[in-house]
mmCIF file of C-alpha atoms in Angstrom:
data_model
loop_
_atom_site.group_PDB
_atom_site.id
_atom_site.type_symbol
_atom_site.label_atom_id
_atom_site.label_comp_id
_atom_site.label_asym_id
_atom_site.label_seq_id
_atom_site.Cartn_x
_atom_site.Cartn_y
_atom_site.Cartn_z
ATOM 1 C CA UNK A 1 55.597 -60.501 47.642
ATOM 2 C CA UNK A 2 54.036 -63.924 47.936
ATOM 3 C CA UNK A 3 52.068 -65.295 45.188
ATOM 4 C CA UNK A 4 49.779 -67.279 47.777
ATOM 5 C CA UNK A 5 46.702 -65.821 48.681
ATOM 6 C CA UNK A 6 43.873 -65.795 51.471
ATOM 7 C CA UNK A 7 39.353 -65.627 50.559
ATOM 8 C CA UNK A 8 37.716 -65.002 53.522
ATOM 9 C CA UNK A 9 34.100 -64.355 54.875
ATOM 10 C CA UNK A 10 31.578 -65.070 56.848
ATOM 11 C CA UNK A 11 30.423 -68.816 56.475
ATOM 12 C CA UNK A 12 27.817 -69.241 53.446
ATOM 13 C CA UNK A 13 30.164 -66.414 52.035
ATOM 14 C CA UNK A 14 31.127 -69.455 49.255
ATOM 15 C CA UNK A 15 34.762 -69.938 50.554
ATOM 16 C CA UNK A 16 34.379 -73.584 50.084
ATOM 17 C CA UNK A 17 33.837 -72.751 46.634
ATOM 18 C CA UNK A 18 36.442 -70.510 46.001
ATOM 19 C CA UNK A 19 38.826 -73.138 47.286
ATOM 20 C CA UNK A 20 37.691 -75.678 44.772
ATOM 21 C CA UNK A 21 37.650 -73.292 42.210
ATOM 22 C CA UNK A 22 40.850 -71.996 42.640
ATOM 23 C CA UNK A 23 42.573 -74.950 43.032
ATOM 24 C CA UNK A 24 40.520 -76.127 39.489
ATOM 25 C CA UNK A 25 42.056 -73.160 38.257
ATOM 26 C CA UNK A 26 45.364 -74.270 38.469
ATOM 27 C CA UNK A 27 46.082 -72.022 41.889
ATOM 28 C CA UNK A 28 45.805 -74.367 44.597
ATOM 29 C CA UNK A 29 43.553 -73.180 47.813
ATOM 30 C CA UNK A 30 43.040 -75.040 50.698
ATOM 31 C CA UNK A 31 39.920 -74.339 52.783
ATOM 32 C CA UNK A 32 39.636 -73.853 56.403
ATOM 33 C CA UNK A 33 43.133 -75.097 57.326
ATOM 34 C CA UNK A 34 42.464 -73.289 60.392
ATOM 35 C CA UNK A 35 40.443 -75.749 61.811
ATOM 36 C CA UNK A 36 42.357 -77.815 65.006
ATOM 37 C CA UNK A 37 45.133 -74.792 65.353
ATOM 38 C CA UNK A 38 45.065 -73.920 69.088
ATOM 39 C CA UNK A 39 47.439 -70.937 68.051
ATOM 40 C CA UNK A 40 47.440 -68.075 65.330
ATOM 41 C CA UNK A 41 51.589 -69.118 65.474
ATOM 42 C CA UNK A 42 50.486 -72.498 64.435
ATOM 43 C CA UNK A 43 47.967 -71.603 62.426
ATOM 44 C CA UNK A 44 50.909 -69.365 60.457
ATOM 45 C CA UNK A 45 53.209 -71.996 60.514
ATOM 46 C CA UNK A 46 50.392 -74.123 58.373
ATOM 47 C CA UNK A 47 49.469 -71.592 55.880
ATOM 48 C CA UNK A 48 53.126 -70.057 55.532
ATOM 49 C CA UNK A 49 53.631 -71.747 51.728
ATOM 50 C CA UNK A 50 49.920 -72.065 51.096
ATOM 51 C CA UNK A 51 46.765 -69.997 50.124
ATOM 52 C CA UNK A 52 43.726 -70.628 52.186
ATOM 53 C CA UNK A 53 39.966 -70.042 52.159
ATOM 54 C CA UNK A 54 38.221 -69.762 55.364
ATOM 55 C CA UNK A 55 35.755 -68.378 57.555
ATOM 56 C CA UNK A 56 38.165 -67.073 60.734
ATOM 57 C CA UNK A 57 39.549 -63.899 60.069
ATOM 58 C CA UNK A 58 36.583 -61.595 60.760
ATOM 59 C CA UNK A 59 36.860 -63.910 64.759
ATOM 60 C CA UNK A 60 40.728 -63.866 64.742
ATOM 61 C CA UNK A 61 42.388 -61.306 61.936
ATOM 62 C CA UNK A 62 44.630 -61.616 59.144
ATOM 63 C CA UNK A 63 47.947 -63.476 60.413
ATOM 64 C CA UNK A 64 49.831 -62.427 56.803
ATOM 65 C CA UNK A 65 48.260 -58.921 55.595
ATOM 66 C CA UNK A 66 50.734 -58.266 53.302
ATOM 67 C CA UNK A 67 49.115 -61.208 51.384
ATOM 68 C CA UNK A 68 46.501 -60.642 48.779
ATOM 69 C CA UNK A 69 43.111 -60.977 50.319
ATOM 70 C CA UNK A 70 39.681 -61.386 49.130
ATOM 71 C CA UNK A 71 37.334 -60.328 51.401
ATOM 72 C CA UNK A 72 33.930 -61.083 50.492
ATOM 73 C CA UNK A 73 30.656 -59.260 52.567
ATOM 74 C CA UNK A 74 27.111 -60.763 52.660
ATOM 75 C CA UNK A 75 24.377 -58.760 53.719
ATOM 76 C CA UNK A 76 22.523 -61.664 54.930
ATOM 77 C CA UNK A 77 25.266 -63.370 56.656
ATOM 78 C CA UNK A 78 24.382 -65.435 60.050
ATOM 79 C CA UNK A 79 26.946 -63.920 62.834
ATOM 80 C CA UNK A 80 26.537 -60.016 61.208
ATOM 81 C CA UNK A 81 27.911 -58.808 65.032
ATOM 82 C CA UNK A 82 30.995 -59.887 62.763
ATOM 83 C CA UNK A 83 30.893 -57.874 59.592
ATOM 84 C CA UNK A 84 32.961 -54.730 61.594
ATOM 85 C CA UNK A 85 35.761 -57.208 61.576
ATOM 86 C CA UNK A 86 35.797 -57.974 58.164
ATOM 87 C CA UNK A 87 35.703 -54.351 57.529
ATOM 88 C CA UNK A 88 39.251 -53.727 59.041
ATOM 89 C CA UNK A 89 41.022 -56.646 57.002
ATOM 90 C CA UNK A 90 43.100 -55.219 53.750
ATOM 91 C CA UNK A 91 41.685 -56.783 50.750
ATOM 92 C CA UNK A 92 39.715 -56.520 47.636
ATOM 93 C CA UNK A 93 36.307 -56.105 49.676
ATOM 94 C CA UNK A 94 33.208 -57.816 47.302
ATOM 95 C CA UNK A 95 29.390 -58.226 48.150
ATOM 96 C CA UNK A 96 28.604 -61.633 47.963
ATOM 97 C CA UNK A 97 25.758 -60.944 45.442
ATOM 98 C CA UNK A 98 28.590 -58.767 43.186
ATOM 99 C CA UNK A 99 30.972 -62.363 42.749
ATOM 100 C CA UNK A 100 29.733 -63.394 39.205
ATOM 101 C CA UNK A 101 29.907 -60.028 38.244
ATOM 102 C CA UNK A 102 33.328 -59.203 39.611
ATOM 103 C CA UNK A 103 35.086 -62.690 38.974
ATOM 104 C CA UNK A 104 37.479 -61.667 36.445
ATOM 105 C CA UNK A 105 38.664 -58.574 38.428
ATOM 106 C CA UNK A 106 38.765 -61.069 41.727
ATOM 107 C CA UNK A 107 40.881 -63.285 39.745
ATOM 108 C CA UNK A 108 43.437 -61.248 38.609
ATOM 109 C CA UNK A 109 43.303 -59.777 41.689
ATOM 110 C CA UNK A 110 44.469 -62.970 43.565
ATOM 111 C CA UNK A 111 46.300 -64.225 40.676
ATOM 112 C CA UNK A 112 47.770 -61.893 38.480
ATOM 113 C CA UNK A 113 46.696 -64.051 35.501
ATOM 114 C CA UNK A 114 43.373 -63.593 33.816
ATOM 115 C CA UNK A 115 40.367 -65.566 34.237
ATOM 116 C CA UNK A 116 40.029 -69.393 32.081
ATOM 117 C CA UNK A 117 36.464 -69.345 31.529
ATOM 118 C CA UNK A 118 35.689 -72.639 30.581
ATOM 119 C CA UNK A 119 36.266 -73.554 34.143
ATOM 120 C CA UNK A 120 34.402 -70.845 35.547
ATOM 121 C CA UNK A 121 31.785 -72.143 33.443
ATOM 122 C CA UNK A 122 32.090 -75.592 34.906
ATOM 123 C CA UNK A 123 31.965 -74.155 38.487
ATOM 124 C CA UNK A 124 29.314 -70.928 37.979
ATOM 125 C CA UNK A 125 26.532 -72.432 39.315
ATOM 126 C CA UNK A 126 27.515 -75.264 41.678
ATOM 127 C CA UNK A 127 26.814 -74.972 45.328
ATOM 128 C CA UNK A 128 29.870 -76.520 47.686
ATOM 129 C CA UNK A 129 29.423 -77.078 50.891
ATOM 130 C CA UNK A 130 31.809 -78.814 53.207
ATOM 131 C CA UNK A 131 30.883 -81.583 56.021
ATOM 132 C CA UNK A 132 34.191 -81.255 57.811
ATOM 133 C CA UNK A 133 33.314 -80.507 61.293
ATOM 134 C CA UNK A 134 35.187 -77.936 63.317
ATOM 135 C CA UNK A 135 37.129 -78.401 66.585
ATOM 136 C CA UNK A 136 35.140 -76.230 68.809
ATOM 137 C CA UNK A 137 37.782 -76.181 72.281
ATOM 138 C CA UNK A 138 40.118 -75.419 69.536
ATOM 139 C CA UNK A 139 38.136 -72.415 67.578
ATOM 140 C CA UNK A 140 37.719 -71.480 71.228
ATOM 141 C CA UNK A 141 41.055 -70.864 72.190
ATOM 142 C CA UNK A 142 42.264 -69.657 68.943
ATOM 143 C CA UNK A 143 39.137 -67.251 69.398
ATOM 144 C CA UNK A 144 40.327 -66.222 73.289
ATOM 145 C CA UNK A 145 43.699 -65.981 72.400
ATOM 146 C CA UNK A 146 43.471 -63.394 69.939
ATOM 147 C CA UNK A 147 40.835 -61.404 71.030
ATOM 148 C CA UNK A 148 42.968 -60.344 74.275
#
């Protein structure tokens, strides 16, 4: 089994976040490597040796579900016509507003390790947000190719 991971969600689901924390952590996490891939193939081919956080797989599925996967619901989430497909994905499923709560369990979840608390202290109660913009013709074809 692969020690790499996927966090996914709706967007505001704090992916961007979890990236950065993770990767503070000492378990790298890229976020949103998705972005440009015209291909779930070459989206797999990208992501094959690394763990990602992103936003795509309640629009295009889990390309590796025998990976560990965070899947992380928000009640309030813009696009909620999406939340059935985050439903189907294998994962540990967490509410948004249950994260804090639930960190250590996420953690080992994803990691096998237990939680270092002084830097989920650091990163408790910061608010990441990303400006990279997204390749729409691209999430579009990505989108139409696997929703056949």
């Amino acid at each position: 089994m692969s020690d790499k991971f996927f966090i996914t969600g709706l967007p505001r689901s704090r992916t961007a976040w979890f990236s950065a924390f993770m990767t503070a952590s000492g378990f790298p996490c890229e976020h949103e490597l998705i972005n440009n891939c015209e291909t779930i193939e070459e989206y797999k081919e990208k992501v094959k040796d690394l763990s990602d956080s992103n936003t795509a797989f309640a629009f295009v599925g889990n390309p590796y579900p025998e990976r560990k996967t965070l899947v992380i619901h928000r009640d309030d989430a813009p696009h909620k016509e999406f939340l059935i497909n985050l439903d189907g994905i294998s994962g540990l499923h967490v509410n948004f507003n249950d994260i804090h709560n639930r960190i250590e369990e996420i953690f080992f979840y994803l990691t096998s390790s237990p939680l270092n608390t002084k830097v989920y202290n650091k990163f408790k109660m910061l608010n990441i947000t990303t400006m990279e913009e997204m390749n729409n013709e691209a999430a579009m074809r990505l989108y139409d190719a696997t929703n056949k």
